[in-house]
Short mmCIF file of C-alpha atoms in Angstrom, two decimals:
data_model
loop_
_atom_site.label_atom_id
_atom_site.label_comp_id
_atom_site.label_asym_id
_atom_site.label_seq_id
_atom_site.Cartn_x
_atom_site.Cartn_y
_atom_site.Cartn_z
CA UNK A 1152 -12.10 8.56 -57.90
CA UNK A 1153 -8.11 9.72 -58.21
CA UNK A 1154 -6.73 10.25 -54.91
CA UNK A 1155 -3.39 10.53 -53.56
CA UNK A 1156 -2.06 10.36 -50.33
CA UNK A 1157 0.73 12.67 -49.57
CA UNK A 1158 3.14 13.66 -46.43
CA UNK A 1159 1.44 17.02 -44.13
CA UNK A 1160 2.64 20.78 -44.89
CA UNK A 1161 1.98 23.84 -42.54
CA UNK A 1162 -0.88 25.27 -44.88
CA UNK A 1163 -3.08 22.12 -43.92
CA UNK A 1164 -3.40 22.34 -40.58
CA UNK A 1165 -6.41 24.96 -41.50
CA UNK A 1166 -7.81 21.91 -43.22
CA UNK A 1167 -6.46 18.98 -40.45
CA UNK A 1168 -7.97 21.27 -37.61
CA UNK A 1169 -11.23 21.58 -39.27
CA UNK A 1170 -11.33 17.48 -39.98
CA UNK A 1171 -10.44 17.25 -35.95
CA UNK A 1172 -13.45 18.77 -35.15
CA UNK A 1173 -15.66 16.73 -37.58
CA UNK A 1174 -14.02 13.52 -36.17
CA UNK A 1175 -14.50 14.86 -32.71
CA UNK A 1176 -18.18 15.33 -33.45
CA UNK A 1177 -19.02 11.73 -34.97
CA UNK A 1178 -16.81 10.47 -31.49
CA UNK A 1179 -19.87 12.78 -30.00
CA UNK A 1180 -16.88 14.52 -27.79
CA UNK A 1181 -16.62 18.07 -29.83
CA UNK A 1182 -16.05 20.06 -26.50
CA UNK A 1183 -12.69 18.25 -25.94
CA UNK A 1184 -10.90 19.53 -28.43
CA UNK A 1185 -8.65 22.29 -26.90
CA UNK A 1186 -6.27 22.78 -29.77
CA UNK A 1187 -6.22 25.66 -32.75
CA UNK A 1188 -4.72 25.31 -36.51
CA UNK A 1189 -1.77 27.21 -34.81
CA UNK A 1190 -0.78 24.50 -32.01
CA UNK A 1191 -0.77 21.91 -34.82
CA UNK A 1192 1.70 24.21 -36.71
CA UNK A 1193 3.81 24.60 -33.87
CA UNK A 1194 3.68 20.94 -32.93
CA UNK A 1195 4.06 18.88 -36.33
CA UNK A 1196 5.94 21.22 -38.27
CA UNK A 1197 9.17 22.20 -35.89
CA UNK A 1198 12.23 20.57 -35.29
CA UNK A 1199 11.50 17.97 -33.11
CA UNK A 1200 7.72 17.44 -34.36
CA UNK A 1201 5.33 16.10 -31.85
CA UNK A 1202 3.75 14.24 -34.54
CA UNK A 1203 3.81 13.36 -38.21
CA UNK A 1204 0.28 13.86 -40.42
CA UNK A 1205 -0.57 12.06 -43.95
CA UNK A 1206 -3.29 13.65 -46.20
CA UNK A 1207 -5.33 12.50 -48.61
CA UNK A 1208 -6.27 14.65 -51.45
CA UNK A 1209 -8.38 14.72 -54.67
CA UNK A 1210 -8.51 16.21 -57.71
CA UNK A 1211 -10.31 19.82 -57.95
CA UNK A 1212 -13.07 17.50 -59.78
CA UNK A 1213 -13.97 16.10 -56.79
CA UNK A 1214 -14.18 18.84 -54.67
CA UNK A 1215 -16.64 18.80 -51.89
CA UNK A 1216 -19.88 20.98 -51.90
CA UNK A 1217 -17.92 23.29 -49.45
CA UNK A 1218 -15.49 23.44 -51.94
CA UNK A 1219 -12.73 21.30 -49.80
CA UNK A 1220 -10.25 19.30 -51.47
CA UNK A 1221 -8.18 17.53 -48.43
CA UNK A 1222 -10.69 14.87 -47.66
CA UNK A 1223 -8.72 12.93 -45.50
CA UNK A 1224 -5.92 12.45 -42.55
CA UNK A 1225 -3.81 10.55 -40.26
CA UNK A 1226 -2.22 11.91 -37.30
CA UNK A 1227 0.73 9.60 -36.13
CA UNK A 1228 3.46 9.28 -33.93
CA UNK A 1229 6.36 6.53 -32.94
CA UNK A 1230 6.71 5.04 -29.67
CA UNK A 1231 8.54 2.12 -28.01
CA UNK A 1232 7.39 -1.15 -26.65
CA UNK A 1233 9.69 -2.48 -24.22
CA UNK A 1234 8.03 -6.09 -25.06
CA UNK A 1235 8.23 -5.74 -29.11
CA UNK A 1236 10.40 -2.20 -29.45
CA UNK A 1237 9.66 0.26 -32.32
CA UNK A 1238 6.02 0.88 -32.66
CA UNK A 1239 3.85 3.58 -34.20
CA UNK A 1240 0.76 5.04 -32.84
CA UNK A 1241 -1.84 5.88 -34.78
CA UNK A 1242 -3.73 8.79 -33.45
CA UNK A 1243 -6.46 9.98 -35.37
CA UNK A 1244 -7.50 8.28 -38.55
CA UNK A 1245 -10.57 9.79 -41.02
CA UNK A 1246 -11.95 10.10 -44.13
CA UNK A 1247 -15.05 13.02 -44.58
CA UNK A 1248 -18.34 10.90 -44.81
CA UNK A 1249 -19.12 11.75 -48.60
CA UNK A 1250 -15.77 10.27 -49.62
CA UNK A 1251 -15.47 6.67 -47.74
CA UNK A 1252 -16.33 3.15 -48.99
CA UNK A 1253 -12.70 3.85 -50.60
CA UNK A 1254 7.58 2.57 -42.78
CA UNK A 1255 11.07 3.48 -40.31
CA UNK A 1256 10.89 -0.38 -39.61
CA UNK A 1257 8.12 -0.57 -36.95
CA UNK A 1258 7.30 -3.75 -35.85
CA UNK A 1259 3.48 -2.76 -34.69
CA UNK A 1260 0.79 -0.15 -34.84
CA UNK A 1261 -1.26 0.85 -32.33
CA UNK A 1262 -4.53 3.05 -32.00
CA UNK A 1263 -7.84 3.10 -30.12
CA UNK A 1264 -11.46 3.01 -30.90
CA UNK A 1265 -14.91 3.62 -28.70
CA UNK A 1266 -16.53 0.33 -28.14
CA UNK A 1267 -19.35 1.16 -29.55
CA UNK A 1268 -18.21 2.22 -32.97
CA UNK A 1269 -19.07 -0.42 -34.44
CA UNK A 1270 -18.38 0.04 -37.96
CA UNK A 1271 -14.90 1.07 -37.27
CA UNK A 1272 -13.99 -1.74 -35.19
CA UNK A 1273 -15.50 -4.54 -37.66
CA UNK A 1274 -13.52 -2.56 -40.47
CA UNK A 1275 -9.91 -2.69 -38.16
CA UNK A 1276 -11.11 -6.64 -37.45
CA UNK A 1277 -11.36 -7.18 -41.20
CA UNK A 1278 -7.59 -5.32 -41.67
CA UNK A 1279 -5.86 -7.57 -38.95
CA UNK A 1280 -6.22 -5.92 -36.12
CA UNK A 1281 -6.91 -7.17 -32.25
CA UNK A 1282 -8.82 -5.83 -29.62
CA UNK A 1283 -5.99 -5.53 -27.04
CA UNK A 1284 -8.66 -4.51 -24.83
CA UNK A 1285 -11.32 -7.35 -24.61
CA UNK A 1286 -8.63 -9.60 -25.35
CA UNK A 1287 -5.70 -8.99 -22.87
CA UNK A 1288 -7.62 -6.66 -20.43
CA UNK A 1289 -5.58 -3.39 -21.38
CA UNK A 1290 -7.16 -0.40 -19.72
CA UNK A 1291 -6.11 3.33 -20.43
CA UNK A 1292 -4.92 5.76 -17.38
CA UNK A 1293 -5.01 9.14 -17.91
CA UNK A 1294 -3.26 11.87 -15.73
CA UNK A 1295 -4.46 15.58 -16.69
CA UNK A 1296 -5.82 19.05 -15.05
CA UNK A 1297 -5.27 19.14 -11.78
CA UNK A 1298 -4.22 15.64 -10.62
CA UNK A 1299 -1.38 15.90 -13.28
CA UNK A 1300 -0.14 19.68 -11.39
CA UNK A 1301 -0.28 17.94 -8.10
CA UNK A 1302 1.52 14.54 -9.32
CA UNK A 1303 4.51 16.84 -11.12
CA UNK A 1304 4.59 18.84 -7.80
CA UNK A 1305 5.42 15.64 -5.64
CA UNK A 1306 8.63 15.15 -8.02
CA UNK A 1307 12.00 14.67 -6.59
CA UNK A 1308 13.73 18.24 -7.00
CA UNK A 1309 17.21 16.43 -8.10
CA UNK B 92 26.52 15.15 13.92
CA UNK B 93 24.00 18.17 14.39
CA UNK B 94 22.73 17.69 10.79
CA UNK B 95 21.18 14.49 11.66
CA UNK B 96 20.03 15.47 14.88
CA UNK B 97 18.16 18.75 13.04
CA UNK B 98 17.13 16.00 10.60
CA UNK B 99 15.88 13.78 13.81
CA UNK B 100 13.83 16.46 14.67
CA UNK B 101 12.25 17.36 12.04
CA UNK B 102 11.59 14.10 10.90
CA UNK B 103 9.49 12.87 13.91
CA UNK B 104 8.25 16.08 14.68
CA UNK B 105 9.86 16.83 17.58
CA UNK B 106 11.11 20.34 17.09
CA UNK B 107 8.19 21.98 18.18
CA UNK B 108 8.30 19.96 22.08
CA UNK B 109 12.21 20.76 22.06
CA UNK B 110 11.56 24.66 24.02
CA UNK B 111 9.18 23.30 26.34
CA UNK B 112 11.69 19.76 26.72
CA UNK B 113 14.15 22.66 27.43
CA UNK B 114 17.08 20.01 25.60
CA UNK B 115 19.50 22.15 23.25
CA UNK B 116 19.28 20.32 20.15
CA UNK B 117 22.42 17.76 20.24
CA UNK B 118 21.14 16.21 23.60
CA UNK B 119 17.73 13.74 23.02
CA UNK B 120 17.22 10.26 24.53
CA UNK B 121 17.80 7.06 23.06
CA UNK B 122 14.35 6.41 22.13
CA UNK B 123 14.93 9.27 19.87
CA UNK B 124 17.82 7.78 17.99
CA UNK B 125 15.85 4.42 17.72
CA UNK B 126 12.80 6.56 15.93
CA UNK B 127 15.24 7.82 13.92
CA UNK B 128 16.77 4.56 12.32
CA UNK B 129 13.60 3.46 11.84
CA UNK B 130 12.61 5.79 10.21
CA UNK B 131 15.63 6.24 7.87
CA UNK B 132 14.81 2.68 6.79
CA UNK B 133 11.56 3.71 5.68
CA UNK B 134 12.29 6.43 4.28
CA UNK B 135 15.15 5.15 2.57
CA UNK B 136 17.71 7.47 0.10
CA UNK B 137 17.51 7.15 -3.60
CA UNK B 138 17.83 9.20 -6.36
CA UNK B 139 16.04 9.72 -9.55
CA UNK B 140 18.29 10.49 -12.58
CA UNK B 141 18.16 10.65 -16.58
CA UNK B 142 18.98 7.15 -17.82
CA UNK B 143 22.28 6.73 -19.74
CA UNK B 144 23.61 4.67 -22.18
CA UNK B 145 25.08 2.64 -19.80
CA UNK B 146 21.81 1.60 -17.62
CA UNK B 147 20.47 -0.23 -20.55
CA UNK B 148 21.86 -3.18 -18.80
CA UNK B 149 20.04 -3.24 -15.71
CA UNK B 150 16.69 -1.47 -17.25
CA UNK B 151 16.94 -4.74 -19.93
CA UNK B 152 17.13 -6.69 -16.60
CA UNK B 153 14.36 -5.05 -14.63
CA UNK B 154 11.56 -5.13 -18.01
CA UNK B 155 12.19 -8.81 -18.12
CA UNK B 156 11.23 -8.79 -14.31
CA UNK B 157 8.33 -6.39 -15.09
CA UNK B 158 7.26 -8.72 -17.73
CA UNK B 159 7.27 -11.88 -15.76
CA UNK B 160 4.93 -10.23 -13.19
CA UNK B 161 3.30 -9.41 -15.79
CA UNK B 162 2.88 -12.96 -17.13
CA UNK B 163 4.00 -12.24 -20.67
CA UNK B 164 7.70 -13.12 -20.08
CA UNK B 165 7.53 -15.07 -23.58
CA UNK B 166 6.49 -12.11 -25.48
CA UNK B 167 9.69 -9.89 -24.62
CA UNK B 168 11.27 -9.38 -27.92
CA UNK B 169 13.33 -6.42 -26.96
CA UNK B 170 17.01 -6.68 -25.64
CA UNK B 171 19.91 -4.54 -23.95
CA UNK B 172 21.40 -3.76 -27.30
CA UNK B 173 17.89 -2.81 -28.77
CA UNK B 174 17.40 0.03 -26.23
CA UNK B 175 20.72 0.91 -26.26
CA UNK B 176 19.84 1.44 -30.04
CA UNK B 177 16.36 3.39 -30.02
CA UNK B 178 17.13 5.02 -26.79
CA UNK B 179 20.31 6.58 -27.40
CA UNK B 180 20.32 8.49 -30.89
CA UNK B 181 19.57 11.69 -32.35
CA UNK B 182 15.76 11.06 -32.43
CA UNK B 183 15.03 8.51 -29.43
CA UNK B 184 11.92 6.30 -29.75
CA UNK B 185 12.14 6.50 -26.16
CA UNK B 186 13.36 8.41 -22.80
CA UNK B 187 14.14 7.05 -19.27
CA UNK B 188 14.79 7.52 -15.69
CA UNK B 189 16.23 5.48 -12.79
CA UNK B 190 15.89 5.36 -9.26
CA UNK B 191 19.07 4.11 -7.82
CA UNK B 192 19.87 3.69 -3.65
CA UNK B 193 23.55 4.26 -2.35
CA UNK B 194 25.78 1.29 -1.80
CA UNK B 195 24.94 0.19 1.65
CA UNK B 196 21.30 -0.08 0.43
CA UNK B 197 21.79 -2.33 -2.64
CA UNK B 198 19.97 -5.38 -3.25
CA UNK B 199 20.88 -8.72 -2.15
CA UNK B 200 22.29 -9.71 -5.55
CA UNK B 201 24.02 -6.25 -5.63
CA UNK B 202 21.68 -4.11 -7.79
CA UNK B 203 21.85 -0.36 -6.78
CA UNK B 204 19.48 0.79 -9.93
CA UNK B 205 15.95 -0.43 -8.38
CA UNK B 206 13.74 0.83 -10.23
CA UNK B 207 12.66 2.41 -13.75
CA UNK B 208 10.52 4.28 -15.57
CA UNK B 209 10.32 4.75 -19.65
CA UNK B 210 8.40 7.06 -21.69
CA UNK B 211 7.72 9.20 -24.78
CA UNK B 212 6.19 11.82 -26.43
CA UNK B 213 3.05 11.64 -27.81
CA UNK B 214 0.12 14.09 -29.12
CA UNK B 215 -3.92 14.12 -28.42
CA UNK B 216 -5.91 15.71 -31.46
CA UNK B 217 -7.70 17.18 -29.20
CA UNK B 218 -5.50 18.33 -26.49
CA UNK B 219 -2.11 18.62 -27.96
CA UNK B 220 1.27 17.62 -26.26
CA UNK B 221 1.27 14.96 -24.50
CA UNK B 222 3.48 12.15 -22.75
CA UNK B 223 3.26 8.56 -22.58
CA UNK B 224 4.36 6.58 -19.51
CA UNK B 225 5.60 2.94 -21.02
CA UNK B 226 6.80 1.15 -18.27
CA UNK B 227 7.11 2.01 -14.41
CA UNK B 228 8.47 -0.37 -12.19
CA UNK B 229 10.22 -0.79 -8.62
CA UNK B 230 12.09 -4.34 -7.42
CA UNK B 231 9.55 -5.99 -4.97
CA UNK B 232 12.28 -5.24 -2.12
CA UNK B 233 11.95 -1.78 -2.73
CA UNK B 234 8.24 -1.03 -2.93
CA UNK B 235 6.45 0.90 -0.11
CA UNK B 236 9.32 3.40 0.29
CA UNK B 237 7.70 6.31 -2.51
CA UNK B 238 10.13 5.58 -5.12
CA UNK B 239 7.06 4.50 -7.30
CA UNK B 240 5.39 7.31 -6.51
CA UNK B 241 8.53 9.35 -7.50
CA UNK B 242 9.35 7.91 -10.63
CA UNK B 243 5.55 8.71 -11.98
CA UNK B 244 6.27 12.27 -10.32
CA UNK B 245 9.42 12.74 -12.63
CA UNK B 246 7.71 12.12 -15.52
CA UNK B 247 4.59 14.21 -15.17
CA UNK B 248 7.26 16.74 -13.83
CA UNK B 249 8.90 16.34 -17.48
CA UNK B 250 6.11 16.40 -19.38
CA UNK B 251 4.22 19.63 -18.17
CA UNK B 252 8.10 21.21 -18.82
CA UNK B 253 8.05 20.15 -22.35
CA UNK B 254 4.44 21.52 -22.54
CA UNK B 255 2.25 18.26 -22.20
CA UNK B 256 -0.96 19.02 -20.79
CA UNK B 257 -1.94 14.61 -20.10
CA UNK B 258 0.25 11.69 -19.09
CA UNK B 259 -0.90 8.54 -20.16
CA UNK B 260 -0.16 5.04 -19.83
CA UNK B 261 -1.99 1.48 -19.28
CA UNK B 262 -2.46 -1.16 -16.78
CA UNK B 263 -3.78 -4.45 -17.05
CA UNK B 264 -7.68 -4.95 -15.30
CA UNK B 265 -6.29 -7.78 -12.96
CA UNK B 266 -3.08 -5.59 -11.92
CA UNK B 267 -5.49 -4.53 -8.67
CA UNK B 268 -2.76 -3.34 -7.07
CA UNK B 269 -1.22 -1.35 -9.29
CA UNK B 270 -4.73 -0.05 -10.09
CA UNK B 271 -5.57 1.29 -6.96
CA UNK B 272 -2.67 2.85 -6.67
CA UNK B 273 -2.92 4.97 -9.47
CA UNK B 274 -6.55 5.71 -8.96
CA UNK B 275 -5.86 6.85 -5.64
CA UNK B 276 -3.52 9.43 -7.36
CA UNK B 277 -6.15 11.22 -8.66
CA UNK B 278 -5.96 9.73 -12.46
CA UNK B 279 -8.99 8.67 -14.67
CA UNK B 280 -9.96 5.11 -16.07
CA UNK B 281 -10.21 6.15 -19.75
CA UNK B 282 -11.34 2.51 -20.87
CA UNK B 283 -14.03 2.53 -18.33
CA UNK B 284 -15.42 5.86 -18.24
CA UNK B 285 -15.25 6.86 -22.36
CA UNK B 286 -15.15 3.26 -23.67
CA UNK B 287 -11.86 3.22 -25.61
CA UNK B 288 -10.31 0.16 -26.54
CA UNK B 289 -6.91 -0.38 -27.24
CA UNK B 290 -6.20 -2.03 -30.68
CA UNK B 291 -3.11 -3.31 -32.17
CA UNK B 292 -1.59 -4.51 -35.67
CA UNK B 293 1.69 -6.57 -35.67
CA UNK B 294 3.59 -8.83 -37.32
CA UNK B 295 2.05 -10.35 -40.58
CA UNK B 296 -0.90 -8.19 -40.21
CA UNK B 297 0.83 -5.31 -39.98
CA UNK B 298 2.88 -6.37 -43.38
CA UNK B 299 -0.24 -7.29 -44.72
CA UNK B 300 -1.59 -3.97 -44.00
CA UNK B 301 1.24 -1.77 -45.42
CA UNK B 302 0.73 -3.93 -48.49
CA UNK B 303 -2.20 -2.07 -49.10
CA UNK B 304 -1.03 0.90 -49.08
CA UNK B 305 -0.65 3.29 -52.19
#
């Protein structure tokens, strides 16, 4: 199947929101996603872009049943390791079920799976990658809602 | 003179026994003015401020001290010059704050920068803006005096300004103390209650891996 993977414009985000949501729903978490088509255009496609989005695209020959042609994303962003430096962060990653079984000098990528997809983890095994988790004991802290208003309101005012 | 006395007061809570003490403000007792030192120790000045080109030295100095705490001294790739590099340019990989104490107050090899915290912008599919908190750290003589506590503060101060609704970050399952503390400011566990692992590519499996790329 001819395929090509190409850099994000505005129009998809119709197309990248709608693939959030299907992600979202095989991560059985649909009613976290907060965002709309419209943040994503405000977010990846200004200035200073919050993040940068690959697509992957086939030919109107392959077209879905729903009649979709942008089968596939990647949501990324760089960061900094202040062990290794440069790094990219890989945010979201997914190809629509029917169409799987198919760098700025960073010096690492980065990304995070459930523990109990399975599948995806022995794939990201096969590619290279280490469990940073189960390996080093890395655990992810999250500030947000109201603990994050309170924290910010304890700031220095300088 | 009155300043610190107003400060005095407020500071050990005195200001509300001063009518019935009948004392004008300017005259308390000694054991007032011991309280006070005290408690100026503990609560000790220091100010949090943007980092600058300049402070690459000292936050260089204070991420290999992180790192050796953090047992993984030999793994510290990144140098003075490299922040000072992605840091510092048009589109920084990174951003960072210091916490820095006035002369009299500087360490005993003569470090007035004490503490550090580096971070950047990142985005959640499903939530949007967010920011990541890379490093945060405090010399051990300067712990237990809320510049920590501070430091974190600034940053989820900065973030919810440039619109990010989550700070995140990541501490190591033995780093108890560390642990606790952050817990007990209200933030989640995100590897223990959802199950997320963090996974990483580097070096020649990262080469391998763009290799394979169309």
């Amino acid at each position: 199947m001819n395929f090509k993977i190409r850099a994000a414009r505005k129009e998809d985000c119709k197309d990248i929101s709608r693939m959030i949501m299907e992600l979202a729903v095989y991560e059985k978490m649909p009613e976290q996603v907060k965002i709309s088509n419209e943040d994503l255009e405000r977010d990846g496609f200004s200035p200073n872009p919050f993040f940068e989005c690959l697509i992957a695209e086939v030919s109107d020959e392959y077209m879905n049943k729903d009649g979709y042609t942008i089968v596939g994303y990647t949501v990324y962003f760089y960061t900094y390791s202040t062990w290794k430096g440069r790094s990219v962060y890989m945010e979201d990653l997914y190809v629509m079920p029917e169409f799987r079984a198919v760098a700025k000098r960073c010096v690492r990528l980065q990304f995070s799976v459930l523990e109990w997809n399975k599948p995806s983890l022995d794939f990201y095994f096969t590619k290279g990658a280490e469990d940073l988790t189960a390996k080093e004991g890395w655990h992810f802290l999250r500030f947000h809602g109201q603990a994050l208003d309170q924290l910010a309101r304890e700031a220095p005012n300088n | 003179m009155f300043n610190r006395w107003e400060d005095l007061c407020n500071v050990i809570s005195l200001r509300p026994l001063l009518p019935a003490v009948g004392l004008p403000t300017p005259v308390l007792p000694t054991w007032c003015l011991i309280l006070y030192f005290l408690d100026i120790f503990h609560n000790m000045d220091f100010s949090i401020r943007p980092a600058t080109l300049e402070d690459c030295k000292d936050i260089a100095r204070m991420l290999l001290e992180l790192a050796e705490y953090e047992k993984v001294l030999d793994q510290i790739k990144v140098t003075q010059k490299d922040l000072e590099q992605d840091g510092f340019i048009k589109n920084p990989f990174f951003h960072g704050i210091v916490a820095e104490v006035p002369e009299e107050h500087r360490s005993k090899e003569g470090h007035t920068k004490v503490g550090y915290a580096l971070y950047f912008y990142s985005y959640s599919s499903w939530k949007g803006r967010a920011v990541y908190m890379e490093d945060l750290y405090v010399m051990p003589e300067f712990r237990g005096k809320g510049i920590g506590k501070a430091l974190m503060s600034k940053v989820a101060q900065l973030g919810l300004a440039a619109g990010c609704s989550l700070l995140n970050f990541s501490v190591l399952d033995w780093n108890k103390p560390s642990l606790d503390f952050y817990l007990s400011q209200g933030c989640s566990d995100i590897t223990a209650d959802m199950g997320y692992h963090c996974m990483r590519c580097e070096g020649d499996e990262l080469e391998k891996l763009a290799q394979g790329g169309t």
